[in-house]
């Protein structure tokens, strides 16, 4: 294992893999850190393994498009470090830990491609065993061929319908879809439809999925405004409200989903400038046209830069790597600009559909900033919405005071599962904008790490210094 | 109960809370536990409430278990090794001497 590289990449999803392949084309030495056992990220998770290999009919061609990318990545000569957590990053340095050891790797430039996570979906009972995200179900399907009968899907957005459709193809028709996307979203979305027609394959695919769910006879309840998952030690049932009317179903397994958000912890901890994207309802890092962040040695690619999907992620990985190659003096400015032109036009076409999808599936206020005081917002520390409201009424100015008062965001997930919610809830309570409320002040280490692992990496600091 | 779409021959077994669980060598640990019908992977430090895997991608830390005596392992990022001893994590981990 080398200790020093031209480029270090964090994440081996489409953006990270594409960036590594491009960096190698320019003769840069390259290391890729990834938490998963195999490359692919979440979108192409385990695409090169059986059991996924023989699931084309269920998972579809878009998933298998990742196979070629994974194979090219494995051949490109980048050093891949699977099952390795990056817990601290600073200029030129990456601190990591794997199961066996911890260490420090030096890199002249760093590309963060940590991807997305599902937007937190705080409803009553969302912490009960048996409640998972739709993405989690898809991961179980891709990597372990596991499916569950009688699943109830709750929420909205492309990933929810895709997983529900994949369940139908597996012969495990979901019992019910509870659609929480506000019906009124359609009107603002229509304004973006003409532009979305530049990327018609997304619209065709989306309509196809919805048709498939209809043909399979999956019942869909639209306009759901309130959700409650019942149970004491595990999920037992779901109640929902449409208008004034409550209904209930027994349920042991529930899948929640209402869109994705960038996984912001690393860039936030590095004090990269961020802004609140009101269309995507999430924080995003402020980047230049090449993906370079406000820290001049750090580029951010893929969904970590803003949700745009797998193809855009791959293209943005290529774009950042071209710019890194230029920054390290491997290519001149003209060459960089010429090389990136076709990538840029492909990106523009890919992203044409986003404003339409963002407007159509923008999650409702009542689910991103719930108003019932007993709903848990911070899963790790079991902090409720009522406690947050109390802290705000006592004068807590922002997320960091709430953290100090209540330990909210101080559990092992380090605010990933409550950060966006706290911004939204504090905004709705105070009437200030989300941008104004801000986010938790993140700090390294961005993943839990033992003192022994910190010490293990420090030994290398001395070795490198020599 | 989660079910396997295409049953194969299990070639590994590990221990969870005194139960022997059949699995595939190298498969995802959280998936193997879910397939075996395990719902609660841990109890929270604050209230003792039961929790199980939520995100399956290393973000939520709900699937923390102890693996071969080492606490705070994320089951969703862990792979099955035959003979491993897995325990549900009750509350906070003990500081190991």
Coordinates of C-alpha atoms in Angstrom, one line a residue:
Chain A
X1 CA 0.0 0.0 0.0
X2 CA 1.4 3.3 -1.1
X3 CA 1.3 6.2 1.4
X4 CA 1.2 9.1 -1.1
X5 CA -0.8 9.8 -4.3
X6 CA -1.5 12.6 -6.7
X7 CA -5.3 12.3 -6.2
X8 CA -7.3 10.7 -3.4
X9 CA -11.0 10.0 -4.1
X10 CA -13.6 9.4 -1.4
X11 CA -16.4 7.1 -2.6
X12 CA -16.5 4.5 -5.3
X13 CA -19.9 5.2 -6.8
X14 CA -20.3 6.4 -10.4
X15 CA -18.7 9.8 -9.7
X16 CA -15.7 8.4 -7.8
X17 CA -15.1 5.6 -10.2
X18 CA -15.3 7.9 -13.3
X19 CA -13.0 10.4 -11.6
X20 CA -10.5 7.7 -11.0
X21 CA -10.6 6.4 -14.5
X22 CA -10.1 9.9 -15.9
X23 CA -7.3 10.8 -13.5
X24 CA -5.4 7.6 -14.5
X25 CA -5.8 8.6 -18.2
X26 CA -3.8 11.7 -17.4
X27 CA -1.1 9.7 -15.7
X28 CA -2.0 10.7 -12.1
X29 CA -1.5 8.2 -9.3
X30 CA -4.9 7.7 -7.6
X31 CA -6.4 6.0 -4.5
X32 CA -10.1 5.5 -3.9
X33 CA -11.5 5.0 -0.5
X34 CA -14.9 3.4 -0.1
X35 CA -17.0 2.1 2.8
X36 CA -18.5 -0.8 0.9
X37 CA -16.9 -4.2 0.3
X38 CA -17.2 -3.8 -3.5
X39 CA -17.2 -0.8 -5.9
X40 CA -20.4 0.6 -7.4
X41 CA -21.7 3.0 -4.7
X42 CA -25.4 2.6 -3.8
X43 CA -26.7 2.9 -7.3
X44 CA -24.5 0.2 -8.8
X45 CA -24.2 -1.7 -5.6
X46 CA -22.7 -5.2 -6.1
X47 CA -23.4 -5.0 -9.8
X48 CA -20.4 -7.1 -10.7
X49 CA -21.4 -9.9 -8.3
X50 CA -23.8 -12.7 -8.3
X51 CA -26.6 -12.8 -7.2
X52 CA -27.0 -9.4 -8.9
X53 CA -25.6 -10.9 -12.2
X54 CA -28.7 -12.8 -13.1
X55 CA -31.3 -10.2 -12.1
X56 CA -31.5 -8.1 -15.2
X57 CA -35.2 -8.7 -15.6
X58 CA -35.9 -7.3 -12.1
X59 CA -33.3 -4.6 -11.7
X60 CA -33.4 -3.3 -15.2
X61 CA -30.8 -2.1 -17.8
X62 CA -30.0 1.2 -16.0
X63 CA -28.5 -0.8 -13.1
X64 CA -26.5 -3.0 -15.4
X65 CA -25.1 0.0 -17.2
X66 CA -22.9 0.2 -14.1
X67 CA -21.2 -3.1 -14.8
X68 CA -19.0 -1.6 -17.6
X69 CA -18.0 1.3 -15.4
X70 CA -17.1 -1.0 -12.5
X71 CA -15.0 -3.1 -14.8
X72 CA -13.2 -0.1 -16.3
X73 CA -12.6 1.2 -12.8
X74 CA -11.0 -2.2 -11.8
X75 CA -8.7 -2.1 -14.8
X76 CA -7.7 1.6 -14.6
X77 CA -4.8 1.2 -12.2
X78 CA -6.3 3.2 -9.3
X79 CA -5.7 1.7 -5.9
X80 CA -9.1 0.7 -4.5
X81 CA -9.4 0.5 -0.7
X82 CA -12.8 -1.2 0.1
X83 CA -14.4 -1.3 3.5
X84 CA -12.3 1.6 4.5
X85 CA -13.9 4.6 6.4
X86 CA -12.4 8.0 5.9
X87 CA -12.7 9.8 9.3
X88 CA -10.7 12.9 8.9
X89 CA -9.6 15.0 5.9
X90 CA -7.4 18.0 5.8
X91 CA -5.3 19.6 3.0
X92 CA -3.1 16.9 1.6
X93 CA -4.1 14.3 4.2
X94 CA -6.7 11.5 4.5
X95 CA -7.1 9.6 7.7
X96 CA -8.8 6.3 7.4
X97 CA -9.6 3.1 9.2
X98 CA -10.3 -0.4 7.9
X99 CA -11.2 -3.5 9.9
X100 CA -7.6 -4.3 10.5
X101 CA -5.8 -1.0 10.7
X102 CA -5.9 2.7 10.6
X103 CA -3.7 5.0 8.7
X104 CA -2.8 8.2 7.0
X105 CA -2.5 8.7 3.2
X106 CA -1.1 11.8 1.6
X107 CA -2.7 13.2 -1.6
X108 CA -1.9 16.4 -3.5
X109 CA -5.6 16.9 -4.5
X110 CA -8.8 15.4 -3.1
X111 CA -12.1 14.6 -4.8
X112 CA -15.0 14.0 -2.5
X113 CA -17.7 11.8 -4.1
X114 CA -19.5 10.6 -1.0
X115 CA -22.9 10.5 -2.7
X116 CA -26.4 11.0 -1.4
X117 CA -28.5 9.7 1.4
X118 CA -32.3 9.5 1.6
X119 CA -33.8 12.7 3.0
X120 CA -34.8 12.1 6.7
X121 CA -38.6 11.2 7.0
X122 CA -39.6 11.9 10.6
X123 CA -43.0 10.5 11.3
X124 CA -44.5 8.9 14.5
X125 CA -42.9 5.5 14.8
X126 CA -40.2 5.8 12.1
X127 CA -37.6 4.5 14.6
X128 CA -39.3 1.1 15.0
X129 CA -37.6 -2.0 13.8
X130 CA -39.3 -3.0 10.5
X131 CA -39.3 0.6 9.2
X132 CA -36.7 1.1 6.6
X133 CA -36.0 3.4 3.6
X134 CA -37.0 2.4 0.1
X135 CA -33.3 2.7 -0.8
X136 CA -32.5 0.1 2.0
X137 CA -34.9 -2.3 0.4
X138 CA -33.3 -1.9 -3.0
X139 CA -29.9 -2.5 -1.5
X140 CA -31.2 -5.8 0.1
X141 CA -32.5 -6.7 -3.4
X142 CA -29.3 -5.8 -5.2
X143 CA -26.7 -7.3 -2.9
X144 CA -28.6 -10.1 -1.1
X145 CA -31.6 -10.9 -3.4
X146 CA -33.9 -10.4 -0.4
X147 CA -37.5 -9.3 -0.8
X148 CA -40.4 -9.0 1.6
X149 CA -44.0 -9.9 1.1
X150 CA -46.7 -7.4 1.9
X151 CA -44.6 -4.3 1.9
X152 CA -46.2 -0.9 2.4
X153 CA -44.4 2.0 0.6
X154 CA -44.8 5.5 1.9
X155 CA -43.7 8.8 0.4
X156 CA -43.0 9.8 -3.2
X157 CA -40.3 10.3 -5.8
X158 CA -38.6 8.2 -8.6
X159 CA -36.7 5.8 -6.3
X160 CA -39.9 4.9 -4.4
X161 CA -41.7 3.9 -7.6
X162 CA -38.7 2.1 -9.0
X163 CA -38.3 -0.1 -5.9
X164 CA -42.0 -0.8 -5.8
X165 CA -41.9 -1.8 -9.5
X166 CA -38.8 -4.0 -8.9
X167 CA -40.8 -5.7 -6.1
X168 CA -43.6 -6.3 -8.6
X169 CA -41.1 -7.8 -11.0
X170 CA -39.8 -10.1 -8.3
X171 CA -43.3 -11.5 -7.8
X172 CA -43.7 -9.7 -4.4
X173 CA -46.3 -7.1 -5.2
X174 CA -46.4 -4.4 -2.5
X175 CA -49.6 -4.2 -0.5
X176 CA -50.0 -0.5 -0.7
X177 CA -48.3 2.8 -1.8
X178 CA -49.2 5.8 0.4
X179 CA -48.3 8.8 -1.7
X180 CA -47.3 11.9 0.3
X181 CA -46.3 14.1 -2.6
X182 CA -48.6 17.2 -2.6
X183 CA -51.0 17.2 -5.6
X184 CA -50.5 20.9 -6.0
X185 CA -46.9 20.3 -7.0
X186 CA -48.0 19.5 -10.5
X187 CA -48.7 23.1 -11.4
X188 CA -45.2 24.5 -10.8
X189 CA -43.7 21.4 -12.3
X190 CA -45.5 21.9 -15.6
X191 CA -43.5 25.1 -16.2
X192 CA -40.4 23.0 -16.3
X193 CA -41.8 20.3 -18.6
X194 CA -40.7 21.7 -21.9
X195 CA -37.1 21.7 -20.8
X196 CA -37.5 18.2 -19.3
X197 CA -38.4 17.0 -22.8
X198 CA -34.7 17.4 -23.7
X199 CA -34.1 14.3 -21.6
X200 CA -37.2 12.3 -22.7
X201 CA -35.8 8.9 -21.6
X202 CA -36.3 9.9 -18.0
X203 CA -39.9 10.8 -18.6
X204 CA -40.5 7.7 -20.6
X205 CA -38.9 5.5 -17.9
X206 CA -41.0 7.3 -15.2
X207 CA -44.3 6.9 -16.9
X208 CA -43.4 3.3 -17.7
X209 CA -42.8 2.6 -13.9
X210 CA -46.1 4.2 -13.0
X211 CA -47.9 2.2 -15.7
X212 CA -46.2 -1.0 -14.5
X213 CA -47.4 -0.4 -10.9
X214 CA -51.0 0.2 -12.2
X215 CA -50.9 -2.9 -14.3
X216 CA -49.7 -5.0 -11.4
X217 CA -52.7 -3.7 -9.4
X218 CA -50.8 -2.0 -6.6
X219 CA -53.3 0.2 -4.7
X220 CA -52.1 3.8 -4.4
X221 CA -53.6 6.2 -1.9
X222 CA -52.9 9.8 -3.0
X223 CA -52.8 13.1 -1.0
X224 CA -51.7 11.5 2.3
X225 CA -51.1 14.3 4.8
X226 CA -50.3 12.5 8.0
X227 CA -48.6 9.2 8.8
X228 CA -48.3 7.2 12.0
X229 CA -46.5 3.9 12.3
X230 CA -47.7 1.9 15.3
X231 CA -45.9 -0.6 17.5
X232 CA -44.0 -0.8 20.7
X233 CA -40.9 -2.9 20.0
X234 CA -41.5 -3.2 16.2
X235 CA -43.8 -2.0 13.5
X236 CA -47.3 -3.4 13.8
X237 CA -49.5 -1.1 11.8
X238 CA -49.7 2.1 9.8
X239 CA -52.4 4.8 10.1
X240 CA -52.7 7.6 7.6
X241 CA -54.9 10.6 7.0
X242 CA -56.3 12.0 3.8
X243 CA -58.3 15.2 4.4
X244 CA -60.2 14.6 7.6
X245 CA -60.3 10.8 7.3
X246 CA -58.0 8.4 9.1
X247 CA -57.4 4.8 7.8
X248 CA -55.3 1.9 9.2
X249 CA -53.6 -1.3 8.0
X250 CA -51.6 -3.9 9.8
X251 CA -48.0 -3.7 8.7
X252 CA -44.8 -5.3 9.9
X253 CA -42.6 -3.8 7.2
X254 CA -42.8 -0.2 6.0
X255 CA -40.5 1.6 3.5
X256 CA -40.2 5.3 3.6
X257 CA -38.9 7.6 1.0
X258 CA -39.3 11.2 -0.1
X259 CA -36.2 12.0 -2.1
X260 CA -32.5 12.3 -1.6
X261 CA -30.1 14.9 -0.1
X262 CA -26.4 15.2 -0.5
X263 CA -24.3 13.6 2.3
X264 CA -22.8 16.9 3.5
X265 CA -20.9 15.9 6.6
X266 CA -17.4 15.9 5.2
X267 CA -17.6 19.1 3.2
X268 CA -19.4 20.8 6.1
X269 CA -16.6 19.7 8.5
X270 CA -14.0 21.1 6.1
X271 CA -15.8 24.5 6.3
X272 CA -16.6 24.4 2.6
X273 CA -19.2 27.1 1.8
X274 CA -22.7 25.7 1.5
X275 CA -26.0 27.2 0.4
X276 CA -29.6 26.1 0.9
X277 CA -31.2 24.9 -2.4
X278 CA -34.8 25.6 -2.0
X279 CA -35.9 23.6 -5.0
X280 CA -34.1 20.4 -3.8
X281 CA -34.8 21.3 -0.1
X282 CA -31.3 20.5 1.0
X283 CA -27.8 22.0 1.7
X284 CA -25.4 21.9 -1.2
X285 CA -21.7 22.9 -1.4
X286 CA -20.9 26.0 -3.3
X287 CA -18.7 25.0 -6.3
X288 CA -17.1 26.6 -9.3
X289 CA -17.9 25.3 -12.8
X290 CA -15.4 22.5 -12.4
X291 CA -16.6 21.2 -9.1
X292 CA -14.0 22.9 -7.0
X293 CA -15.2 23.8 -3.5
X294 CA -14.3 26.9 -1.5
X295 CA -11.3 24.9 -0.3
X296 CA -9.0 25.1 -3.3
X297 CA -7.6 21.6 -2.9
X298 CA -11.0 19.9 -2.7
X299 CA -13.3 19.1 -5.6
X300 CA -16.8 17.6 -5.1
X301 CA -18.5 15.4 -7.6
X302 CA -21.7 13.4 -8.1
X303 CA -24.7 13.6 -5.8
X304 CA -22.7 15.0 -3.0
X305 CA -22.6 18.2 -5.0
X306 CA -26.4 18.2 -5.5
X307 CA -28.8 15.4 -6.5
X308 CA -28.7 14.8 -10.3
X309 CA -28.6 11.0 -10.6
X310 CA -26.1 8.3 -11.7
X311 CA -25.3 9.5 -15.3
X312 CA -24.7 13.1 -14.2
X313 CA -22.6 11.8 -11.3
X314 CA -20.4 9.9 -13.7
X315 CA -20.0 12.9 -16.0
X316 CA -19.3 15.3 -13.1
X317 CA -16.6 12.8 -11.9
X318 CA -14.9 13.1 -15.3
X319 CA -15.2 16.9 -15.3
X320 CA -13.6 17.2 -11.8
X321 CA -10.7 14.9 -12.7
X322 CA -10.0 16.8 -15.9
X323 CA -9.7 20.0 -13.8
X324 CA -7.5 18.3 -11.2
X325 CA -5.2 17.1 -14.1
X326 CA -5.0 20.7 -15.3
X327 CA -4.4 22.0 -11.7
X328 CA -1.5 19.5 -11.3
X329 CA 0.0 20.7 -14.6
X330 CA -0.7 17.5 -16.7
X331 CA -2.8 19.4 -19.3
X332 CA -3.0 23.1 -20.4
X333 CA -6.0 25.3 -20.1
X334 CA -7.0 25.0 -23.8
X335 CA -6.7 21.2 -23.7
X336 CA -8.8 21.1 -20.5
X337 CA -11.5 23.2 -22.0
X338 CA -11.6 21.2 -25.2
X339 CA -11.7 17.9 -23.4
X340 CA -14.5 19.0 -21.1
X341 CA -16.8 20.6 -23.8
X342 CA -18.6 17.3 -24.8
X343 CA -18.8 16.3 -21.1
X344 CA -20.5 19.6 -20.3
X345 CA -23.0 19.4 -23.1
X346 CA -23.9 15.8 -22.0
X347 CA -24.3 17.1 -18.4
X348 CA -26.6 19.9 -19.5
X349 CA -28.8 17.5 -21.4
X350 CA -28.9 15.0 -18.4
X351 CA -29.8 17.8 -16.0
X352 CA -32.6 19.2 -18.1
X353 CA -35.1 16.9 -16.4
X354 CA -34.1 17.9 -12.9
X355 CA -36.1 21.1 -12.4
X356 CA -39.3 19.3 -13.5
X357 CA -38.6 16.3 -11.1
X358 CA -37.6 18.6 -8.3
X359 CA -40.8 20.6 -8.5
X360 CA -43.0 17.6 -9.0
X361 CA -41.6 15.6 -6.1
X362 CA -40.7 18.4 -3.7
X363 CA -41.6 17.0 -0.3
X364 CA -44.4 18.6 1.7
X365 CA -43.8 21.0 4.5
X366 CA -45.7 18.8 7.0
X367 CA -43.2 15.9 6.4
X368 CA -39.9 17.8 6.4
X369 CA -40.9 19.9 9.4
X370 CA -43.5 17.9 11.3
X371 CA -45.7 19.7 13.8
X372 CA -46.6 17.0 16.3
X373 CA -44.5 17.4 19.4
X374 CA -44.0 13.7 20.2
X375 CA -42.3 12.8 16.9
X376 CA -38.6 11.9 17.3
X377 CA -36.4 14.0 15.0
X378 CA -32.9 12.9 16.2
X379 CA -33.0 9.1 16.2
X380 CA -29.7 8.6 17.9
X381 CA -30.4 10.8 20.9
X382 CA -34.2 10.4 20.8
X383 CA -34.8 14.1 20.7
X384 CA -38.4 15.0 19.9
X385 CA -39.9 17.9 18.0
X386 CA -41.4 19.2 21.2
X387 CA -38.0 19.5 22.9
X388 CA -36.7 21.4 19.9
X389 CA -39.7 23.7 20.0
X390 CA -39.1 24.3 23.7
X391 CA -35.4 25.1 23.1
X392 CA -36.4 27.5 20.4
X393 CA -38.9 29.2 22.6
X394 CA -36.2 29.5 25.3
X395 CA -34.1 31.4 22.8
X396 CA -32.0 28.8 20.9
X397 CA -30.8 30.7 17.9
X398 CA -29.7 27.8 15.7
X399 CA -28.9 24.1 15.3
X400 CA -25.7 24.4 17.4
X401 CA -27.5 25.7 20.5
X402 CA -30.1 22.9 20.1
X403 CA -27.2 20.5 20.0
X404 CA -25.7 22.0 23.2
X405 CA -29.1 22.0 25.0
X406 CA -30.3 18.6 23.9
X407 CA -27.5 16.5 22.4
X408 CA -29.5 16.6 19.1
X409 CA -27.1 15.6 16.3
X410 CA -24.5 14.2 18.7
X411 CA -25.2 10.5 18.3
X412 CA -23.1 8.1 16.2
X413 CA -24.7 9.3 12.9
X414 CA -23.4 12.8 13.7
X415 CA -26.5 14.6 12.5
X416 CA -26.9 12.9 9.2
X417 CA -30.4 11.7 10.0
X418 CA -31.6 14.9 11.7
X419 CA -29.6 17.8 10.3
X420 CA -31.9 18.7 7.4
X421 CA -34.9 18.2 9.7
X422 CA -33.5 20.6 12.3
X423 CA -32.8 23.2 9.7
X424 CA -36.4 22.9 8.4
X425 CA -38.1 22.7 11.8
X426 CA -36.2 25.7 13.2
X427 CA -37.0 27.6 10.0
X428 CA -40.7 26.9 10.3
X429 CA -40.7 27.7 14.1
X430 CA -38.9 31.0 13.8
X431 CA -40.0 32.2 10.4
X432 CA -36.4 32.6 9.3
X433 CA -35.2 31.1 6.1
X434 CA -33.4 27.8 6.1
X435 CA -30.3 29.5 4.9
X436 CA -30.5 31.9 7.8
X437 CA -31.0 29.1 10.4
X438 CA -28.0 27.2 9.1
X439 CA -26.7 23.7 9.8
X440 CA -24.9 21.9 12.6
X441 CA -21.2 22.9 12.9
X442 CA -19.6 19.6 11.9
X443 CA -16.2 18.6 13.1
X444 CA -13.7 15.8 12.4
X445 CA -13.8 12.9 12.9
X446 CA -16.7 12.5 10.6
X447 CA -17.1 8.8 11.5
X448 CA -16.8 7.3 15.0
X449 CA -13.3 6.2 15.6
X450 CA -11.5 4.7 18.6
X451 CA -8.6 6.4 20.4
X452 CA -6.5 3.4 19.3
X453 CA -7.4 4.1 15.7
X454 CA -6.4 7.7 16.0
X455 CA -3.1 6.7 17.6
X456 CA -2.5 4.1 14.9
X457 CA -2.8 6.8 12.2
X458 CA -0.6 9.2 14.2
X459 CA 2.3 6.7 14.2
X460 CA 2.3 7.1 10.4
X461 CA 2.4 10.9 10.7
X462 CA 5.8 10.5 12.2
X463 CA 6.9 7.9 9.6
X464 CA 5.8 10.2 6.8
X465 CA 7.6 13.2 8.3
X466 CA 10.8 11.3 8.1
Chain B
X1 CA -39.8 -12.2 6.9
X2 CA -37.3 -11.3 4.2
X3 CA -37.0 -14.1 1.7
X4 CA -34.3 -15.2 -0.7
X5 CA -35.3 -14.9 -4.4
X6 CA -33.1 -17.7 -5.5
X7 CA -32.2 -20.1 -2.7
X8 CA -28.6 -21.2 -2.8
X9 CA -26.5 -23.5 -0.7
X10 CA -25.4 -21.8 2.5
X11 CA -21.7 -22.3 3.0
X12 CA -21.2 -20.4 6.3
X13 CA -22.7 -20.2 9.8
X14 CA -22.3 -17.6 12.5
X15 CA -23.6 -17.1 16.0
X16 CA -26.1 -14.4 16.9
X17 CA -27.1 -14.2 20.6
X18 CA -26.6 -17.9 21.0
X19 CA -28.4 -18.8 17.8
X20 CA -26.6 -20.4 14.8
X21 CA -27.5 -18.6 11.6
X22 CA -26.8 -20.1 8.2
X23 CA -25.4 -17.7 5.6
X24 CA -23.2 -17.2 2.6
X25 CA -19.5 -16.5 3.2
X26 CA -18.8 -12.8 2.4
X27 CA -22.4 -11.7 2.3
X28 CA -23.7 -8.6 4.0
X29 CA -24.1 -9.2 7.7
X30 CA -27.3 -7.1 8.2
X31 CA -28.9 -8.9 5.3
X32 CA -28.1 -12.3 6.8
X33 CA -29.6 -11.3 10.1
X34 CA -32.8 -9.8 8.5
X35 CA -33.2 -13.0 6.5
X36 CA -33.0 -15.0 9.7
X37 CA -35.9 -13.0 11.1
X38 CA -33.9 -10.8 13.4
X39 CA -35.7 -7.5 13.8
X40 CA -34.0 -5.7 16.8
X41 CA -30.2 -5.3 16.3
X42 CA -29.7 -3.1 19.3
X43 CA -31.3 -1.1 22.1
X44 CA -30.7 2.6 22.3
X45 CA -28.5 4.0 25.0
X46 CA -31.0 6.6 26.1
X47 CA -34.4 4.8 26.4
X48 CA -33.5 1.2 25.7
X49 CA -35.8 1.2 22.6
X50 CA -35.3 -1.6 20.1
X51 CA -33.8 -0.6 16.7
X52 CA -33.0 -2.3 13.5
X53 CA -31.4 -1.4 10.1
X54 CA -32.9 1.7 8.6
X55 CA -30.7 2.9 5.7
X56 CA -28.5 -0.2 4.8
X57 CA -25.8 2.2 3.6
X58 CA -23.7 3.1 6.7
X59 CA -25.4 6.4 7.4
X60 CA -27.9 5.8 10.2
X61 CA -26.0 3.7 12.7
X62 CA -29.1 1.9 13.8
X63 CA -27.7 -1.6 13.0
X64 CA -24.8 -1.4 15.5
X65 CA -23.8 -4.9 16.8
X66 CA -20.8 -6.4 18.5
X67 CA -18.7 -8.6 16.3
X68 CA -16.2 -11.0 17.9
X69 CA -16.1 -8.8 21.0
X70 CA -15.7 -5.6 19.1
X71 CA -18.6 -3.2 19.8
X72 CA -20.1 -0.5 17.5
X73 CA -19.8 -2.4 14.2
X74 CA -22.2 -1.4 11.5
X75 CA -23.9 -4.6 10.5
X76 CA -24.8 -3.2 7.1
X77 CA -21.1 -2.6 6.2
X78 CA -19.9 -5.8 7.7
X79 CA -19.4 -9.1 5.8
X80 CA -20.1 -12.6 7.1
X81 CA -17.2 -14.7 8.1
X82 CA -18.0 -18.3 9.1
X83 CA -17.7 -18.7 12.9
X84 CA -18.0 -15.1 13.8
X85 CA -19.8 -14.3 17.1
X86 CA -22.3 -11.5 16.7
X87 CA -24.2 -9.9 19.6
X88 CA -27.0 -7.3 19.7
X89 CA -25.7 -4.1 21.3
X90 CA -27.5 -3.1 24.4
X91 CA -27.2 0.6 25.0
X92 CA -23.7 2.1 24.8
X93 CA -20.7 -0.1 24.3
X94 CA -18.4 -0.9 27.2
X95 CA -15.0 0.6 27.1
X96 CA -12.7 -2.3 26.3
X97 CA -9.8 -2.8 28.6

